[in-house]
């Protein structure tokens, strides 16, 4: 896992501000915390690089996992700043359980390269009773924003499977971003020797997805659910 879309226009240099009131110092530490970030792509070894030219990564090389703690000055200045930072950030593991990172589930988005890998992590974390202990179990239950990549050919089948089976254990999701990857130009494509329309495929997928999300909040078992917002984006690769 590496961090995308994290930049700042401020020089992150702080002093101890000994003469300032405590409340004001706390506000300064809070102001120094990172703006919303995107963690990902999360996928098998050799994760594909993100295609968007607007994204930047703190990792020196593709696939290298960055230490997000070093990107958050308040964690390392003094005890007071660290205490304030940890009121907003949660210390968790990256998806390979190899390095500690700090995230804000209310702000940050987590990207998965495919439904197959997302399902693998869910099973491995024990959320669906398919695996033993894994550090991301609590993490995944607390994620509020996720992004999942699909091909246009698999969108209808895999998005339905994702919403009906895979994502229901994610108790507090507020936003689901669906990225539809296409390796061609134009509207028409072929799937199983049948010519189809990108616009119609995405429109149909949006329709059944919104119906499924509405059902999430119905019934006694789902009284604590608030239907997350669904966003569908096209990615031409």
Short mmCIF file of C-alpha atoms in Angstrom, two decimals:
data_model
loop_
_atom_site.label_atom_id
_atom_site.label_comp_id
_atom_site.label_asym_id
_atom_site.label_seq_id
_atom_site.Cartn_x
_atom_site.Cartn_y
_atom_site.Cartn_z
CA UNK A 1 0.00 0.00 0.00
CA UNK A 2 1.30 3.45 -0.80
CA UNK A 3 -0.20 6.89 -0.35
CA UNK A 4 -1.70 8.87 -3.22
CA UNK A 5 -2.97 12.42 -3.45
CA UNK A 6 -1.10 13.81 -0.46
CA UNK A 7 0.54 17.16 -0.85
CA UNK A 8 0.78 20.41 1.05
CA UNK A 9 1.67 24.00 0.27
CA UNK A 10 2.91 24.68 3.78
CA UNK A 11 6.40 24.10 5.12
CA UNK A 12 5.84 21.50 7.80
CA UNK A 13 8.16 23.00 10.42
CA UNK A 14 6.87 23.52 13.93
CA UNK A 15 8.13 24.86 17.20
CA UNK A 16 6.90 24.04 20.67
CA UNK A 17 4.94 27.29 21.12
CA UNK A 18 5.53 27.34 24.91
CA UNK A 19 3.84 30.72 25.43
CA UNK A 20 0.64 29.90 23.56
CA UNK A 21 -2.48 28.71 25.40
CA UNK A 22 -2.98 24.94 25.35
CA UNK A 23 -6.18 25.19 23.32
CA UNK A 24 -4.43 27.19 20.60
CA UNK A 25 -1.50 24.76 20.49
CA UNK A 26 -3.97 21.90 20.06
CA UNK A 27 -5.55 23.73 17.12
CA UNK A 28 -2.13 24.15 15.52
CA UNK A 29 -1.39 20.43 15.83
CA UNK A 30 -4.81 19.60 14.40
CA UNK A 31 -4.24 21.97 11.48
CA UNK A 32 -0.97 20.18 10.68
CA UNK A 33 -2.71 16.83 10.13
CA UNK A 34 -2.98 15.54 6.54
CA UNK A 35 -5.88 16.39 4.27
CA UNK A 36 -7.85 13.47 2.75
CA UNK A 37 -5.53 10.88 1.22
CA UNK A 38 -5.96 7.89 -1.04
CA UNK A 39 -4.33 4.63 0.03
CA UNK A 40 -3.74 2.20 -2.80
CA UNK A 41 -3.96 0.47 -5.08
CA UNK A 42 -4.27 -2.49 -2.72
CA UNK A 43 -3.66 -5.69 -4.63
CA UNK A 44 -1.34 -8.68 -5.08
CA UNK A 45 2.44 -8.27 -5.15
CA UNK A 46 3.43 -5.97 -7.97
CA UNK A 47 0.29 -3.86 -7.70
CA UNK A 48 -0.34 -1.90 -10.87
CA UNK A 49 0.45 1.77 -10.71
CA UNK A 50 -2.40 4.27 -10.62
CA UNK A 51 -3.11 5.72 -14.05
CA UNK A 52 -4.21 9.20 -13.03
CA UNK A 53 -1.58 11.85 -13.76
CA UNK A 54 -2.97 14.05 -11.01
CA UNK A 55 -1.94 11.61 -8.31
CA UNK A 56 1.41 11.62 -6.62
CA UNK A 57 2.97 8.95 -4.47
CA UNK A 58 5.29 9.26 -1.53
CA UNK A 59 6.87 5.90 -2.35
CA UNK A 60 10.24 6.18 -4.08
CA UNK A 61 9.50 3.28 -6.42
CA UNK A 62 6.34 1.62 -7.66
CA UNK A 63 4.98 -0.87 -5.18
CA UNK A 64 7.17 0.37 -2.33
CA UNK A 65 5.28 0.95 0.89
CA UNK A 66 5.80 4.33 2.47
CA UNK A 67 5.92 4.99 6.17
CA UNK A 68 2.97 7.33 6.60
CA UNK A 69 4.11 8.22 10.11
CA UNK A 70 7.07 10.13 8.68
CA UNK A 71 4.65 12.17 6.54
CA UNK A 72 2.74 13.42 9.58
CA UNK A 73 4.95 15.82 11.57
CA UNK A 74 2.62 16.01 14.58
CA UNK A 75 3.35 12.36 15.34
CA UNK A 76 7.03 13.07 15.88
CA UNK A 77 7.35 16.57 17.37
CA UNK A 78 6.54 16.01 21.03
CA UNK A 79 4.18 14.14 23.33
CA UNK A 80 1.48 16.80 23.13
CA UNK A 81 1.41 16.91 19.33
CA UNK A 82 1.39 13.12 19.12
CA UNK A 83 -1.51 12.91 21.57
CA UNK A 84 -3.55 15.32 19.44
CA UNK A 85 -2.66 13.47 16.23
CA UNK A 86 -3.74 10.13 17.65
CA UNK A 87 -7.13 11.59 18.53
CA UNK A 88 -7.75 11.82 14.78
CA UNK A 89 -5.56 9.05 13.34
CA UNK A 90 -5.62 5.31 13.89
CA UNK A 91 -2.47 3.19 13.91
CA UNK A 92 -2.98 0.19 11.63
CA UNK A 93 -1.06 -2.19 9.38
CA UNK A 94 -0.63 -1.94 5.64
CA UNK A 95 -2.28 -4.70 3.55
CA UNK A 96 0.85 -6.89 3.67
CA UNK A 97 1.07 -6.60 7.46
CA UNK A 98 4.65 -5.40 7.03
CA UNK A 99 4.56 -1.77 8.14
CA UNK A 100 2.53 0.49 10.43
CA UNK A 101 0.57 3.33 8.86
CA UNK A 102 -1.70 6.04 10.27
CA UNK A 103 -5.11 6.62 8.72
CA UNK A 104 -8.24 8.67 9.25
CA UNK A 105 -11.19 6.48 8.27
CA UNK A 106 -13.52 9.47 8.17
CA UNK A 107 -11.41 11.14 5.46
CA UNK A 108 -9.18 8.65 3.67
CA UNK A 109 -10.11 6.45 0.70
CA UNK A 110 -8.81 2.91 0.15
CA UNK A 111 -8.41 1.58 -3.40
CA UNK A 112 -8.67 -2.10 -4.38
CA UNK A 113 -7.41 -3.24 -7.79
CA UNK A 114 -10.08 -5.93 -8.16
CA UNK A 115 -13.00 -7.59 -6.42
CA UNK A 116 -10.99 -10.84 -6.30
CA UNK A 117 -8.34 -9.29 -4.10
CA UNK A 118 -10.89 -7.47 -1.98
CA UNK A 119 -12.71 -10.76 -1.39
CA UNK A 120 -9.39 -12.42 -0.57
CA UNK A 121 -8.64 -9.82 2.09
CA UNK A 122 -12.14 -10.04 3.54
CA UNK A 123 -11.88 -13.81 3.87
CA UNK A 124 -8.36 -13.64 5.23
CA UNK A 125 -9.37 -11.06 7.82
CA UNK A 126 -12.07 -13.35 9.20
CA UNK A 127 -14.93 -10.94 8.44
CA UNK A 128 -16.74 -13.68 6.50
CA UNK A 129 -15.52 -16.60 8.59
CA UNK A 130 -13.02 -17.66 5.95
CA UNK A 131 -9.68 -16.93 7.61
CA UNK A 132 -7.72 -16.58 10.78
CA UNK A 133 -6.49 -13.46 12.55
CA UNK A 134 -5.26 -10.70 10.24
CA UNK A 135 -4.43 -7.09 11.09
CA UNK A 136 -6.85 -5.58 8.57
CA UNK A 137 -9.99 -7.10 10.15
CA UNK A 138 -10.81 -4.07 12.28
CA UNK A 139 -9.45 -1.76 9.60
CA UNK A 140 -11.86 -2.98 6.93
CA UNK A 141 -14.84 -2.81 9.28
CA UNK A 142 -14.08 0.87 9.88
CA UNK A 143 -13.42 2.04 6.32
CA UNK A 144 -15.79 4.83 5.28
CA UNK A 145 -14.54 5.39 1.73
CA UNK A 146 -13.35 2.74 -0.74
CA UNK A 147 -12.57 2.63 -4.45
CA UNK A 148 -12.81 -0.62 -6.44
CA UNK A 149 -11.61 -1.21 -10.00
CA UNK A 150 -13.60 -3.28 -12.51
CA UNK A 151 -13.25 -3.96 -16.22
CA UNK A 152 -16.25 -2.95 -18.32
CA UNK A 153 -16.70 -6.61 -19.31
CA UNK A 154 -17.01 -7.77 -15.69
CA UNK A 155 -18.81 -4.73 -14.27
CA UNK A 156 -22.37 -6.08 -14.12
CA UNK A 157 -21.49 -9.45 -12.57
CA UNK A 158 -18.75 -8.35 -10.21
CA UNK A 159 -20.38 -5.14 -8.99
CA UNK A 160 -23.53 -7.06 -8.06
CA UNK A 161 -21.44 -9.71 -6.28
CA UNK A 162 -19.46 -7.02 -4.52
CA UNK A 163 -22.53 -5.21 -3.20
CA UNK A 164 -24.54 -8.32 -2.30
CA UNK A 165 -21.78 -10.42 -0.73
CA UNK A 166 -18.46 -8.72 -0.17
CA UNK A 167 -19.16 -5.24 1.21
CA UNK A 168 -21.94 -5.91 3.70
CA UNK A 169 -19.51 -6.54 6.58
CA UNK A 170 -18.18 -2.99 6.08
CA UNK A 171 -20.41 -1.41 8.70
CA UNK A 172 -19.77 2.31 8.21
CA UNK A 173 -19.17 2.83 4.49
CA UNK A 174 -20.18 6.30 3.33
CA UNK A 175 -18.79 6.32 -0.21
CA UNK A 176 -18.15 3.62 -2.82
CA UNK A 177 -16.24 4.72 -5.92
CA UNK A 178 -16.44 2.28 -8.83
CA UNK A 179 -13.67 2.71 -11.41
CA UNK A 180 -14.54 1.10 -14.76
CA UNK A 181 -11.39 0.32 -16.77
CA UNK A 182 -11.56 0.19 -20.57
CA UNK A 183 -8.70 -0.48 -22.98
CA UNK A 184 -10.48 0.98 -26.01
CA UNK A 185 -11.98 4.21 -27.29
CA UNK A 186 -15.60 4.88 -28.09
CA UNK A 187 -18.86 3.48 -26.74
CA UNK A 188 -19.11 0.00 -28.27
CA UNK A 189 -17.23 -3.09 -27.06
CA UNK A 190 -17.55 -6.87 -27.37
CA UNK A 191 -18.18 -9.26 -24.49
CA UNK A 192 -18.71 -12.98 -25.11
CA UNK A 193 -18.98 -12.21 -28.84
CA UNK A 194 -21.85 -9.78 -28.16
CA UNK A 195 -21.57 -6.10 -29.04
CA UNK A 196 -22.51 -3.86 -26.11
CA UNK A 197 -22.65 -0.19 -25.19
CA UNK A 198 -20.51 1.32 -22.43
CA UNK A 199 -23.19 3.90 -21.62
CA UNK A 200 -25.91 1.26 -21.30
CA UNK A 201 -23.72 -1.13 -19.28
CA UNK A 202 -22.80 1.57 -16.79
CA UNK A 203 -26.38 2.86 -16.65
CA UNK A 204 -27.75 -0.63 -15.94
CA UNK A 205 -25.06 -1.20 -13.30
CA UNK A 206 -25.89 2.08 -11.59
CA UNK A 207 -29.57 1.14 -11.54
CA UNK A 208 -29.23 -2.25 -9.84
CA UNK A 209 -26.46 -0.96 -7.57
CA UNK A 210 -28.69 1.79 -6.18
CA UNK A 211 -31.48 -0.74 -5.60
CA UNK A 212 -29.10 -3.00 -3.66
CA UNK A 213 -27.82 -0.09 -1.59
CA UNK A 214 -31.38 0.89 -0.70
CA UNK A 215 -31.98 -2.62 0.62
CA UNK A 216 -28.94 -2.34 2.86
CA UNK A 217 -30.88 -0.03 5.17
CA UNK A 218 -34.02 -2.13 5.32
CA UNK A 219 -34.79 -4.83 7.83
CA UNK A 220 -33.91 -5.18 11.48
CA UNK A 221 -30.38 -6.39 10.81
CA UNK A 222 -29.58 -3.22 8.86
CA UNK A 223 -31.09 -0.51 11.08
CA UNK A 224 -27.62 0.87 11.75
CA UNK A 225 -26.83 1.21 8.04
CA UNK A 226 -26.89 4.41 6.06
CA UNK A 227 -26.73 3.75 2.34
CA UNK A 228 -23.33 4.91 1.05
CA UNK A 229 -23.02 7.22 -1.93
CA UNK A 230 -22.21 5.43 -5.19
CA UNK A 231 -19.86 7.11 -7.68
CA UNK A 232 -18.97 5.51 -11.02
CA UNK A 233 -15.91 6.74 -12.91
CA UNK A 234 -14.54 5.72 -16.31
CA UNK A 235 -10.81 5.02 -16.74
CA UNK A 236 -9.46 4.61 -20.26
CA UNK A 237 -6.16 2.72 -20.11
#
